PDB file of C-alpha atoms in Angstrom:
ATOM      1  CA  UNK T   1     -18.465  -1.518  29.218  1.00 63.00           C
ATOM      2  CA  UNK T   2     -18.207   1.319  27.150  1.00 70.00           C
ATOM      3  CA  UNK T   3     -17.268  -0.681  24.057  1.00 73.00           C
ATOM      4  CA  UNK T   4     -20.454  -2.923  24.994  1.00 68.00           C
ATOM      5  CA  UNK T   5     -22.584   0.142  25.065  1.00 72.00           C
ATOM      6  CA  UNK T   6     -21.242   1.462  21.771  1.00 77.00           C
ATOM      7  CA  UNK T   7     -21.931  -1.911  19.964  1.00 77.00           C
ATOM      8  CA  UNK T   8     -25.489  -2.125  21.319  1.00 75.00           C
ATOM      9  CA  UNK T   9     -25.966   1.623  20.036  1.00 78.00           C
ATOM     10  CA  UNK T  10     -24.731   0.660  16.728  1.00 83.00           C
ATOM     11  CA  UNK T  11     -27.083  -2.322  16.630  1.00 81.00           C
ATOM     12  CA  UNK T  12     -29.955  -0.070  17.556  1.00 79.00           C
ATOM     13  CA  UNK T  13     -29.178   2.050  14.621  1.00 83.00           C
ATOM     14  CA  UNK T  14     -29.430  -0.580  12.276  1.00 87.00           C
ATOM     15  CA  UNK T  15     -32.580  -1.771  13.724  1.00 85.00           C
ATOM     16  CA  UNK T  16     -33.917   1.750  13.246  1.00 83.00           C
ATOM     17  CA  UNK T  17     -33.173   1.805   9.837  1.00 84.00           C
ATOM     18  CA  UNK T  18     -34.626  -1.664   9.455  1.00 87.00           C
ATOM     19  CA  UNK T  19     -37.603  -0.327  11.155  1.00 84.00           C
ATOM     20  CA  UNK T  20     -38.150   2.771   9.146  1.00 84.00           C
ATOM     21  CA  UNK T  21     -37.941   0.771   6.012  1.00 87.00           C
ATOM     22  CA  UNK T  22     -40.504  -1.987   7.021  1.00 87.00           C
ATOM     23  CA  UNK T  23     -43.101   0.827   7.779  1.00 84.00           C
ATOM     24  CA  UNK T  24     -42.508   2.716   4.733  1.00 83.00           C
ATOM     25  CA  UNK T  25     -42.789  -0.237   2.569  1.00 84.00           C
ATOM     26  CA  UNK T  26     -45.954  -1.244   4.531  1.00 82.00           C
ATOM     27  CA  UNK T  27     -47.409   2.147   4.222  1.00 79.00           C
ATOM     28  CA  UNK T  28     -46.850   2.022   0.339  1.00 77.00           C
ATOM     29  CA  UNK T  29     -48.387  -1.202   0.198  1.00 78.00           C
ATOM     30  CA  UNK T  30     -51.571  -0.044   1.992  1.00 73.00           C
ATOM     31  CA  UNK T  31     -54.716   0.184  -0.575  1.00 72.00           C
ATOM     32  CA  UNK T  32     -55.337   3.426  -2.300  1.00 67.00           C
ATOM     33  CA  UNK T  33     -52.850   6.044  -3.771  1.00 66.00           C
ATOM     34  CA  UNK T  34     -50.914   8.155  -1.266  1.00 68.00           C
ATOM     35  CA  UNK T  35     -51.695  11.189  -3.157  1.00 70.00           C
ATOM     36  CA  UNK T  36     -55.272  10.799  -2.071  1.00 69.00           C
ATOM     37  CA  UNK T  37     -54.416  11.797   1.668  1.00 67.00           C
ATOM     38  CA  UNK T  38     -53.048  14.881   0.336  1.00 69.00           C
ATOM     39  CA  UNK T  39     -56.049  16.152  -1.586  1.00 71.00           C
ATOM     40  CA  UNK T  40     -59.462  17.315  -0.678  1.00 69.00           C
ATOM     41  CA  UNK T  41     -61.950  14.990  -2.452  1.00 67.00           C
ATOM     42  CA  UNK T  42     -64.711  17.953  -2.595  1.00 69.00           C
ATOM     43  CA  UNK T  43     -62.300  20.019  -4.551  1.00 69.00           C
ATOM     44  CA  UNK T  44     -61.852  18.895  -8.242  1.00 71.00           C
ATOM     45  CA  UNK T  45     -58.367  18.612  -9.481  1.00 70.00           C
ATOM     46  CA  UNK T  46     -57.288  18.061 -12.968  1.00 72.00           C
ATOM     47  CA  UNK T  47     -54.904  15.565 -13.959  1.00 74.00           C
ATOM     48  CA  UNK T  48     -52.298  17.949 -14.616  1.00 77.00           C
ATOM     49  CA  UNK T  49     -52.659  19.397 -11.127  1.00 73.00           C
ATOM     50  CA  UNK T  50     -52.479  15.982  -9.721  1.00 72.00           C
ATOM     51  CA  UNK T  51     -49.116  15.204 -11.568  1.00 77.00           C
ATOM     52  CA  UNK T  52     -47.711  18.446 -10.415  1.00 78.00           C
ATOM     53  CA  UNK T  53     -48.648  17.620  -6.835  1.00 72.00           C
ATOM     54  CA  UNK T  54     -47.136  14.165  -7.179  1.00 73.00           C
ATOM     55  CA  UNK T  55     -43.945  15.885  -8.416  1.00 76.00           C
ATOM     56  CA  UNK T  56     -43.570  18.293  -5.819  1.00 73.00           C
ATOM     57  CA  UNK T  57     -44.042  15.582  -3.029  1.00 71.00           C
ATOM     58  CA  UNK T  58     -41.539  13.333  -4.763  1.00 71.00           C
ATOM     59  CA  UNK T  59     -43.998  10.621  -5.260  1.00 71.00           C
ATOM     60  CA  UNK T  60     -43.172  10.168  -8.869  1.00 73.00           C
ATOM     61  CA  UNK T  61     -39.976   8.758  -8.127  1.00 78.00           C
ATOM     62  CA  UNK T  62     -39.210   4.920  -7.650  1.00 79.00           C
ATOM     63  CA  UNK T  63     -39.882   3.859  -3.974  1.00 81.00           C
ATOM     64  CA  UNK T  64     -36.229   3.177  -3.199  1.00 84.00           C
ATOM     65  CA  UNK T  65     -35.532   6.875  -4.079  1.00 84.00           C
ATOM     66  CA  UNK T  66     -38.474   7.914  -2.102  1.00 81.00           C
ATOM     67  CA  UNK T  67     -37.029   6.105   0.943  1.00 85.00           C
ATOM     68  CA  UNK T  68     -33.469   7.465   0.455  1.00 86.00           C
ATOM     69  CA  UNK T  69     -34.904  10.994   0.426  1.00 83.00           C
ATOM     70  CA  UNK T  70     -37.153  10.472   3.385  1.00 82.00           C
ATOM     71  CA  UNK T  71     -34.194   8.802   5.440  1.00 84.00           C
ATOM     72  CA  UNK T  72     -31.709  11.692   4.432  1.00 85.00           C
ATOM     73  CA  UNK T  73     -34.244  14.263   5.704  1.00 83.00           C
ATOM     74  CA  UNK T  74     -34.983  12.420   8.842  1.00 83.00           C
ATOM     75  CA  UNK T  75     -31.292  12.096   9.731  1.00 81.00           C
ATOM     76  CA  UNK T  76     -31.051  15.900   9.916  1.00 82.00           C
ATOM     77  CA  UNK T  77     -34.133  16.071  11.965  1.00 80.00           C
ATOM     78  CA  UNK T  78     -36.755  17.010   9.331  1.00 81.00           C
ATOM     79  CA  UNK T  79     -39.719  14.430   9.332  1.00 82.00           C
ATOM     80  CA  UNK T  80     -41.687  16.519   7.023  1.00 80.00           C
ATOM     81  CA  UNK T  81     -45.184  18.323   7.617  1.00 81.00           C
ATOM     82  CA  UNK T  82     -48.331  16.672   8.709  1.00 81.00           C
ATOM     83  CA  UNK T  83     -50.959  16.305   5.975  1.00 77.00           C
ATOM     84  CA  UNK T  84     -54.007  16.849   8.003  1.00 74.00           C
ATOM     85  CA  UNK T  85     -52.568  20.060  10.156  1.00 78.00           C
ATOM     86  CA  UNK T  86     -51.706  22.368   7.745  1.00 72.00           C
ATOM     87  CA  UNK T  87     -48.066  23.996   8.311  1.00 75.00           C
ATOM     88  CA  UNK T  88     -47.202  21.760  11.538  1.00 81.00           C
ATOM     89  CA  UNK T  89     -44.061  19.914  11.283  1.00 85.00           C
ATOM     90  CA  UNK T  90     -44.137  16.321  12.280  1.00 86.00           C
ATOM     91  CA  UNK T  91     -41.045  16.429  14.635  1.00 86.00           C
ATOM     92  CA  UNK T  92     -42.401  19.013  17.195  1.00 87.00           C
ATOM     93  CA  UNK T  93     -45.908  17.457  17.020  1.00 87.00           C
ATOM     94  CA  UNK T  94     -44.365  14.011  18.127  1.00 87.00           C
ATOM     95  CA  UNK T  95     -42.383  15.499  20.566  1.00 87.00           C
ATOM     96  CA  UNK T  96     -44.847  17.273  22.355  1.00 87.00           C
ATOM     97  CA  UNK T  97     -46.894  13.922  22.813  1.00 87.00           C
ATOM     98  CA  UNK T  98     -43.900  12.006  24.399  1.00 86.00           C
ATOM     99  CA  UNK T  99     -44.127  13.565  27.885  1.00 86.00           C
ATOM    100  CA  UNK T 100     -48.032  12.278  28.356  1.00 88.00           C
ATOM    101  CA  UNK T 101     -47.082   8.968  26.993  1.00 87.00           C
ATOM    102  CA  UNK T 102     -44.046   8.914  29.427  1.00 86.00           C
ATOM    103  CA  UNK T 103     -46.005   9.723  32.273  1.00 88.00           C
ATOM    104  CA  UNK T 104     -48.782   7.289  31.730  1.00 88.00           C
ATOM    105  CA  UNK T 105     -46.142   4.408  30.670  1.00 86.00           C
ATOM    106  CA  UNK T 106     -43.752   5.457  33.571  1.00 86.00           C
ATOM    107  CA  UNK T 107     -46.486   5.154  36.147  1.00 89.00           C
ATOM    108  CA  UNK T 108     -47.925   2.268  34.936  1.00 88.00           C
ATOM    109  CA  UNK T 109     -44.997   0.196  34.579  1.00 87.00           C
ATOM    110  CA  UNK T 110     -43.730   1.633  38.133  1.00 90.00           C
ATOM    111  CA  UNK T 111     -47.022   0.151  39.491  1.00 91.00           C
ATOM    112  CA  UNK T 112     -46.422  -2.966  37.660  1.00 90.00           C
ATOM    113  CA  UNK T 113     -42.938  -3.479  38.916  1.00 90.00           C
ATOM    114  CA  UNK T 114     -43.526  -2.822  42.550  1.00 91.00           C
ATOM    115  CA  UNK T 115     -46.608  -4.709  42.787  1.00 92.00           C
ATOM    116  CA  UNK T 116     -45.265  -7.607  40.549  1.00 90.00           C
ATOM    117  CA  UNK T 117     -41.996  -8.028  42.678  1.00 90.00           C
ATOM    118  CA  UNK T 118     -43.527  -7.826  46.023  1.00 90.00           C
ATOM    119  CA  UNK T 119     -46.494 -10.040  45.059  1.00 90.00           C
ATOM    120  CA  UNK T 120     -44.161 -12.607  43.385  1.00 89.00           C
ATOM    121  CA  UNK T 121     -41.829 -12.610  46.697  1.00 89.00           C
ATOM    122  CA  UNK T 122     -44.652 -13.131  48.843  1.00 90.00           C
ATOM    123  CA  UNK T 123     -46.074 -15.822  46.677  1.00 89.00           C
ATOM    124  CA  UNK T 124     -43.031 -17.806  46.519  1.00 87.00           C
ATOM    125  CA  UNK T 125     -42.408 -17.570  50.465  1.00 86.00           C
ATOM    126  CA  UNK T 126     -45.915 -18.766  50.961  1.00 85.00           C
ATOM    127  CA  UNK T 127     -46.037 -21.546  48.146  1.00 84.00           C
ATOM    128  CA  UNK T 128     -48.870 -23.641  47.820  1.00 82.00           C
ATOM    129  CA  UNK T 129     -50.694 -21.792  50.669  1.00 86.00           C
ATOM    130  CA  UNK T 130     -53.931 -19.936  49.962  1.00 87.00           C
ATOM    131  CA  UNK T 131     -52.663 -16.586  49.123  1.00 84.00           C
ATOM    132  CA  UNK T 132     -50.321 -18.135  46.615  1.00 84.00           C
ATOM    133  CA  UNK T 133     -53.211 -20.030  44.932  1.00 88.00           C
ATOM    134  CA  UNK T 134     -55.263 -16.942  44.940  1.00 89.00           C
ATOM    135  CA  UNK T 135     -52.554 -14.711  43.644  1.00 87.00           C
ATOM    136  CA  UNK T 136     -51.742 -17.134  40.823  1.00 85.00           C
ATOM    137  CA  UNK T 137     -55.629 -17.243  39.916  1.00 88.00           C
ATOM    138  CA  UNK T 138     -55.669 -13.636  39.746  1.00 87.00           C
ATOM    139  CA  UNK T 139     -52.224 -13.291  37.654  1.00 86.00           C
ATOM    140  CA  UNK T 140     -53.711 -15.883  35.097  1.00 86.00           C
ATOM    141  CA  UNK T 141     -56.705 -13.317  34.694  1.00 85.00           C
ATOM    142  CA  UNK T 142     -54.574 -10.478  34.348  1.00 84.00           C
ATOM    143  CA  UNK T 143     -52.234 -12.022  31.608  1.00 83.00           C
ATOM    144  CA  UNK T 144     -55.174 -13.549  30.003  1.00 83.00           C
ATOM    145  CA  UNK T 145     -57.019  -9.981  29.785  1.00 80.00           C
ATOM    146  CA  UNK T 146     -56.538  -8.015  26.557  1.00 79.00           C
ATOM    147  CA  UNK T 147     -55.597  -4.389  26.987  1.00 77.00           C
ATOM    148  CA  UNK T 148     -58.694  -3.063  25.190  1.00 77.00           C
ATOM    149  CA  UNK T 149     -61.228  -4.974  27.473  1.00 82.00           C
ATOM    150  CA  UNK T 150     -59.556  -4.186  30.377  1.00 84.00           C
ATOM    151  CA  UNK T 151     -59.660  -0.357  29.585  1.00 84.00           C
ATOM    152  CA  UNK T 152     -63.368  -0.342  28.633  1.00 85.00           C
ATOM    153  CA  UNK T 153     -64.271  -2.591  31.740  1.00 87.00           C
ATOM    154  CA  UNK T 154     -62.117  -0.197  33.992  1.00 87.00           C
ATOM    155  CA  UNK T 155     -63.749   2.768  32.428  1.00 86.00           C
ATOM    156  CA  UNK T 156     -67.291   1.688  32.628  1.00 87.00           C
ATOM    157  CA  UNK T 157     -66.984   0.357  36.326  1.00 89.00           C
ATOM    158  CA  UNK T 158     -64.785   2.963  38.055  1.00 88.00           C
ATOM    159  CA  UNK T 159     -65.650   6.191  35.994  1.00 86.00           C
ATOM    160  CA  UNK T 160     -69.364   5.566  34.772  1.00 85.00           C
ATOM    161  CA  UNK T 161     -70.855   3.345  37.633  1.00 87.00           C
ATOM    162  CA  UNK T 162     -68.617   4.366  40.474  1.00 84.00           C
ATOM    163  CA  UNK T 163     -67.584   7.860  39.412  1.00 83.00           C
ATOM    164  CA  UNK T 164     -64.155   7.363  41.470  1.00 86.00           C
ATOM    165  CA  UNK T 165     -62.042   8.671  38.712  1.00 84.00           C
ATOM    166  CA  UNK T 166     -62.338  10.943  35.506  1.00 84.00           C
ATOM    167  CA  UNK T 167     -63.737   9.282  32.339  1.00 81.00           C
ATOM    168  CA  UNK T 168     -60.759  11.003  30.192  1.00 79.00           C
ATOM    169  CA  UNK T 169     -58.450  13.268  29.255  1.00 80.00           C
ATOM    170  CA  UNK T 170     -55.322  14.474  31.039  1.00 81.00           C
ATOM    171  CA  UNK T 171     -56.836  17.308  33.065  1.00 80.00           C
ATOM    172  CA  UNK T 172     -60.007  18.756  33.846  1.00 81.00           C
ATOM    173  CA  UNK T 173     -61.209  21.070  30.793  1.00 75.00           C
ATOM    174  CA  UNK T 174     -61.188  24.855  31.511  1.00 74.00           C
ATOM    175  CA  UNK T 175     -59.628  24.327  34.960  1.00 76.00           C
ATOM    176  CA  UNK T 176     -56.245  25.705  35.786  1.00 81.00           C
ATOM    177  CA  UNK T 177     -53.354  23.239  35.597  1.00 78.00           C
ATOM    178  CA  UNK T 178     -52.477  21.466  38.828  1.00 83.00           C
ATOM    179  CA  UNK T 179     -50.700  18.346  39.759  1.00 85.00           C
ATOM    180  CA  UNK T 180     -53.388  16.717  41.727  1.00 86.00           C
ATOM    181  CA  UNK T 181     -56.097  17.235  38.833  1.00 86.00           C
ATOM    182  CA  UNK T 182     -53.310  15.465  36.709  1.00 86.00           C
ATOM    183  CA  UNK T 183     -52.829  12.641  38.855  1.00 89.00           C
ATOM    184  CA  UNK T 184     -56.642  11.963  39.320  1.00 88.00           C
ATOM    185  CA  UNK T 185     -56.814  11.566  35.659  1.00 88.00           C
ATOM    186  CA  UNK T 186     -53.713   9.735  35.648  1.00 89.00           C
ATOM    187  CA  UNK T 187     -54.306   6.924  38.220  1.00 90.00           C
ATOM    188  CA  UNK T 188     -57.070   5.068  36.669  1.00 90.00           C
ATOM    189  CA  UNK T 189     -55.214   4.404  33.120  1.00 89.00           C
ATOM    190  CA  UNK T 190     -51.964   3.679  34.773  1.00 89.00           C
ATOM    191  CA  UNK T 191     -53.529   1.110  37.042  1.00 90.00           C
ATOM    192  CA  UNK T 192     -55.228  -0.569  34.131  1.00 89.00           C
ATOM    193  CA  UNK T 193     -52.235  -0.659  31.980  1.00 87.00           C
ATOM    194  CA  UNK T 194     -50.080  -2.325  34.905  1.00 87.00           C
ATOM    195  CA  UNK T 195     -52.501  -5.073  35.302  1.00 88.00           C
ATOM    196  CA  UNK T 196     -51.238  -7.389  32.708  1.00 85.00           C
ATOM    197  CA  UNK T 197     -47.466  -6.541  33.369  1.00 87.00           C
ATOM    198  CA  UNK T 198     -47.836  -6.868  37.061  1.00 90.00           C
ATOM    199  CA  UNK T 199     -49.447 -10.335  36.656  1.00 89.00           C
ATOM    200  CA  UNK T 200     -46.712 -11.433  34.465  1.00 89.00           C
ATOM    201  CA  UNK T 201     -43.632  -9.724  36.516  1.00 90.00           C
ATOM    202  CA  UNK T 202     -45.520 -11.531  39.598  1.00 91.00           C
ATOM    203  CA  UNK T 203     -45.480 -15.284  37.921  1.00 89.00           C
ATOM    204  CA  UNK T 204     -41.548 -14.655  36.691  1.00 89.00           C
ATOM    205  CA  UNK T 205     -40.536 -13.527  40.203  1.00 89.00           C
ATOM    206  CA  UNK T 206     -42.365 -16.196  41.896  1.00 90.00           C
ATOM    207  CA  UNK T 207     -40.751 -19.046  39.420  1.00 88.00           C
ATOM    208  CA  UNK T 208     -37.256 -17.279  39.803  1.00 88.00           C
ATOM    209  CA  UNK T 209     -37.314 -17.091  43.474  1.00 88.00           C
ATOM    210  CA  UNK T 210     -38.344 -20.555  44.082  1.00 88.00           C
ATOM    211  CA  UNK T 211     -35.493 -21.831  42.063  1.00 87.00           C
ATOM    212  CA  UNK T 212     -33.127 -19.862  43.732  1.00 86.00           C
ATOM    213  CA  UNK T 213     -34.294 -20.688  47.172  1.00 84.00           C
ATOM    214  CA  UNK T 214     -33.229 -24.275  46.495  1.00 82.00           C
ATOM    215  CA  UNK T 215     -29.737 -23.367  45.883  1.00 81.00           C
ATOM    216  CA  UNK T 216     -26.817 -24.373  48.259  1.00 80.00           C
ATOM    217  CA  UNK T 217     -25.809 -20.704  49.108  1.00 82.00           C
ATOM    218  CA  UNK T 218     -29.346 -20.000  50.546  1.00 81.00           C
ATOM    219  CA  UNK T 219     -29.177 -22.961  52.752  1.00 82.00           C
ATOM    220  CA  UNK T 220     -25.710 -22.086  53.989  1.00 84.00           C
ATOM    221  CA  UNK T 221     -26.984 -18.633  54.672  1.00 82.00           C
ATOM    222  CA  UNK T 222     -29.944 -20.158  56.858  1.00 81.00           C
ATOM    223  CA  UNK T 223     -27.553 -22.653  58.598  1.00 83.00           C
ATOM    224  CA  UNK T 224     -25.365 -19.757  59.605  1.00 82.00           C
ATOM    225  CA  UNK T 225     -28.042 -17.910  61.570  1.00 81.00           C
ATOM    226  CA  UNK T 226     -29.044 -15.297  59.100  1.00 79.00           C
ATOM    227  CA  UNK T 227     -32.327 -14.092  59.963  1.00 83.00           C
ATOM    228  CA  UNK T 228     -35.072 -15.386  57.025  1.00 81.00           C
ATOM    229  CA  UNK T 229     -36.185 -11.888  55.977  1.00 81.00           C
ATOM    230  CA  UNK T 230     -32.437 -11.028  55.037  1.00 81.00           C
ATOM    231  CA  UNK T 231     -32.098 -14.573  53.377  1.00 81.00           C
ATOM    232  CA  UNK T 232     -35.237 -13.766  51.249  1.00 84.00           C
ATOM    233  CA  UNK T 233     -34.124 -10.039  50.604  1.00 81.00           C
ATOM    234  CA  UNK T 234     -30.267  -9.970  50.257  1.00 79.00           C
ATOM    235  CA  UNK T 235     -29.172 -13.300  49.247  1.00 76.00           C
ATOM    236  CA  UNK T 236     -32.225 -14.672  47.259  1.00 82.00           C
ATOM    237  CA  UNK T 237     -34.257 -11.798  45.754  1.00 82.00           C
ATOM    238  CA  UNK T 238     -31.098 -10.049  44.050  1.00 79.00           C
ATOM    239  CA  UNK T 239     -30.269 -13.022  41.794  1.00 80.00           C
ATOM    240  CA  UNK T 240     -33.954 -14.032  41.312  1.00 83.00           C
ATOM    241  CA  UNK T 241     -34.387 -10.442  39.738  1.00 81.00           C
ATOM    242  CA  UNK T 242     -32.442 -11.222  36.446  1.00 78.00           C
ATOM    243  CA  UNK T 243     -35.037 -12.696  34.371  1.00 80.00           C
ATOM    244  CA  UNK T 244     -37.256 -10.225  35.644  1.00 83.00           C
ATOM    245  CA  UNK T 245     -35.134  -7.607  34.645  1.00 77.00           C
ATOM    246  CA  UNK T 246     -35.256  -8.945  31.250  1.00 75.00           C
ATOM    247  CA  UNK T 247     -38.801  -9.065  31.219  1.00 80.00           C
ATOM    248  CA  UNK T 248     -39.298  -5.465  32.132  1.00 78.00           C
ATOM    249  CA  UNK T 249     -37.137  -4.521  29.337  1.00 72.00           C
ATOM    250  CA  UNK T 250     -39.109  -6.527  26.858  1.00 72.00           C
ATOM    251  CA  UNK T 251     -42.291  -5.257  28.084  1.00 75.00           C
ATOM    252  CA  UNK T 252     -41.608  -1.679  27.175  1.00 74.00           C
ATOM    253  CA  UNK T 253     -42.818  -2.418  23.569  1.00 69.00           C
ATOM    254  CA  UNK T 254     -45.644  -4.367  24.660  1.00 73.00           C
ATOM    255  CA  UNK T 255     -46.773  -1.515  27.120  1.00 75.00           C
ATOM    256  CA  UNK T 256     -46.577   0.777  24.092  1.00 74.00           C
ATOM    257  CA  UNK T 257     -49.282  -1.235  22.218  1.00 71.00           C
ATOM    258  CA  UNK T 258     -51.604  -1.439  25.500  1.00 73.00           C
ATOM    259  CA  UNK T 259     -50.963   2.531  25.919  1.00 76.00           C
ATOM    260  CA  UNK T 260     -52.493   2.968  22.397  1.00 77.00           C
ATOM    261  CA  UNK T 261     -55.784   1.334  23.394  1.00 79.00           C
ATOM    262  CA  UNK T 262     -55.802   3.325  26.724  1.00 84.00           C
ATOM    263  CA  UNK T 263     -55.026   6.490  25.276  1.00 84.00           C
ATOM    264  CA  UNK T 264     -57.695   5.861  22.665  1.00 83.00           C
ATOM    265  CA  UNK T 265     -60.278   4.904  25.192  1.00 84.00           C
ATOM    266  CA  UNK T 266     -59.267   7.684  27.797  1.00 86.00           C
ATOM    267  CA  UNK T 267     -58.534  10.329  25.348  1.00 85.00           C
ATOM    268  CA  UNK T 268     -54.928  10.661  26.821  1.00 85.00           C
ATOM    269  CA  UNK T 269     -53.236  13.319  24.646  1.00 86.00           C
ATOM    270  CA  UNK T 270     -50.144  10.834  24.210  1.00 85.00           C
ATOM    271  CA  UNK T 271     -48.419   9.277  21.316  1.00 85.00           C
ATOM    272  CA  UNK T 272     -50.686   6.386  21.258  1.00 81.00           C
ATOM    273  CA  UNK T 273     -53.912   8.522  20.503  1.00 84.00           C
ATOM    274  CA  UNK T 274     -51.588  10.669  17.675  1.00 86.00           C
ATOM    275  CA  UNK T 275     -50.836   7.564  16.150  1.00 85.00           C
ATOM    276  CA  UNK T 276     -54.241   6.199  15.883  1.00 83.00           C
ATOM    277  CA  UNK T 277     -55.633   9.477  14.682  1.00 83.00           C
ATOM    278  CA  UNK T 278     -52.766   9.525  11.939  1.00 84.00           C
ATOM    279  CA  UNK T 279     -53.725   6.106  10.814  1.00 81.00           C
ATOM    280  CA  UNK T 280     -57.398   6.733  10.657  1.00 78.00           C
ATOM    281  CA  UNK T 281     -56.393   9.919   8.445  1.00 77.00           C
ATOM    282  CA  UNK T 282     -53.567   8.306   6.492  1.00 78.00           C
ATOM    283  CA  UNK T 283     -50.969  11.099   7.643  1.00 81.00           C
ATOM    284  CA  UNK T 284     -48.163   9.206   6.569  1.00 82.00           C
ATOM    285  CA  UNK T 285     -45.654  11.539   7.827  1.00 84.00           C
ATOM    286  CA  UNK T 286     -46.851  11.538  11.170  1.00 86.00           C
ATOM    287  CA  UNK T 287     -47.098   7.857  11.292  1.00 85.00           C
ATOM    288  CA  UNK T 288     -43.316   7.292  10.235  1.00 85.00           C
ATOM    289  CA  UNK T 289     -42.325   9.957  12.600  1.00 85.00           C
ATOM    290  CA  UNK T 290     -44.143   8.625  15.614  1.00 86.00           C
ATOM    291  CA  UNK T 291     -43.171   5.113  14.642  1.00 85.00           C
ATOM    292  CA  UNK T 292     -39.353   6.192  14.498  1.00 85.00           C
ATOM    293  CA  UNK T 293     -39.661   8.003  17.921  1.00 84.00           C
ATOM    294  CA  UNK T 294     -41.413   4.783  19.744  1.00 82.00           C
ATOM    295  CA  UNK T 295     -38.643   2.557  17.999  1.00 81.00           C
ATOM    296  CA  UNK T 296     -35.873   4.925  19.473  1.00 82.00           C
ATOM    297  CA  UNK T 297     -37.453   4.769  23.011  1.00 80.00           C
ATOM    298  CA  UNK T 298     -37.740   0.905  22.846  1.00 80.00           C
ATOM    299  CA  UNK T 299     -34.207   0.226  21.801  1.00 80.00           C
ATOM    300  CA  UNK T 300     -32.753   2.697  24.393  1.00 81.00           C
ATOM    301  CA  UNK T 301     -34.805   0.709  27.058  1.00 78.00           C
ATOM    302  CA  UNK T 302     -33.352  -2.602  25.749  1.00 76.00           C
ATOM    303  CA  UNK T 303     -29.750  -1.080  25.938  1.00 76.00           C
ATOM    304  CA  UNK T 304     -30.282   0.083  29.571  1.00 78.00           C
ATOM    305  CA  UNK T 305     -31.788  -3.413  30.443  1.00 74.00           C
ATOM    306  CA  UNK T 306     -28.712  -5.052  29.227  1.00 72.00           C
ATOM    307  CA  UNK T 307     -26.409  -2.343  31.031  1.00 73.00           C
ATOM    308  CA  UNK T 308     -28.364  -3.234  34.432  1.00 70.00           C
ATOM    309  CA  UNK T 309     -27.439  -6.821  34.421  1.00 66.00           C
ATOM    310  CA  UNK T 310     -23.653  -6.199  35.507  1.00 59.00           C
ATOM    311  CA  UNK T 311     -24.937  -3.959  38.179  1.00 64.00           C
ATOM    312  CA  UNK T 312     -27.642  -6.630  39.496  1.00 60.00           C
ATOM    313  CA  UNK T 313     -25.299  -9.530  39.318  1.00 58.00           C
ATOM    314  CA  UNK T 314     -21.316  -8.939  39.300  1.00 56.00           C
ATOM    315  CA  UNK T 315     -20.825 -12.487  38.181  1.00 57.00           C
ATOM    316  CA  UNK T 316     -22.086 -11.374  34.526  1.00 54.00           C
ATOM    317  CA  UNK T 317     -18.825 -10.418  32.573  1.00 50.00           C
ATOM    318  CA  UNK T 318     -19.664  -7.968  29.361  1.00 50.00           C
ATOM    319  CA  UNK T 319     -17.790  -9.217  26.739  1.00 51.00           C
TER     320      UNK T 319
END
């Protein structure tokens, strides 16, 4: 197990390097000169001043040397300084946004996992009955709804029309911090984030459980007189969870994309809102730093997903 984890971590490091190289190249391929993000257009600068600034920032070097210099500094924990926030280092700026994003994604995925697995089990047990048909229709709607549409509709109906939840932010402006206030602001975006993932998990859980219920060992357990509840929960559900675990691990990256839209709509002070603002202002160091941190989180979750396989199904041997 330890050697497997070590190999997966080594693979993850290579993926991070490839990701950083891809983002670096794409940013340099964007229209315009990167130096434009560092200067105030209302303040005239001579050609010599521009060359001096370009030399100080290392933008006069070839792209491979620029990337190697950035990567060397990033490995030591130095992601540079934000362009739009004078004197603010990128790494502390990114790290302080991880907590709100982790809270939003954690709550959203927890709701999606609980609701999706429970609905999938119930739908498989009640196969072709009206609850199964109704949940299948709702799941297709949830899977087909894009994150930005779900966020806007949820904000309009539940915050503007019904006034059941705050319309944005992480806590009430000017009010003292309280857990209940944060939860009041969290519940709506978390539920909206969970819709598509819960629908997808429900479909996978239903299909996997239906396949498992036709296995010989399930029929044997029923023939031995085991109660149907324990046949479903103990014998069938555990083996049916394998594809669901794979799906949950892969949805983390998708959830980050959905969180970017939700944080923008609800003004949630997380990584998504930081990244959107950085792209809008061409804050290249913040884009690179935020993307790399997001990549680390996604790779770590995928490693944990692979490790969880062995605990869910002992038949799986880690080579």
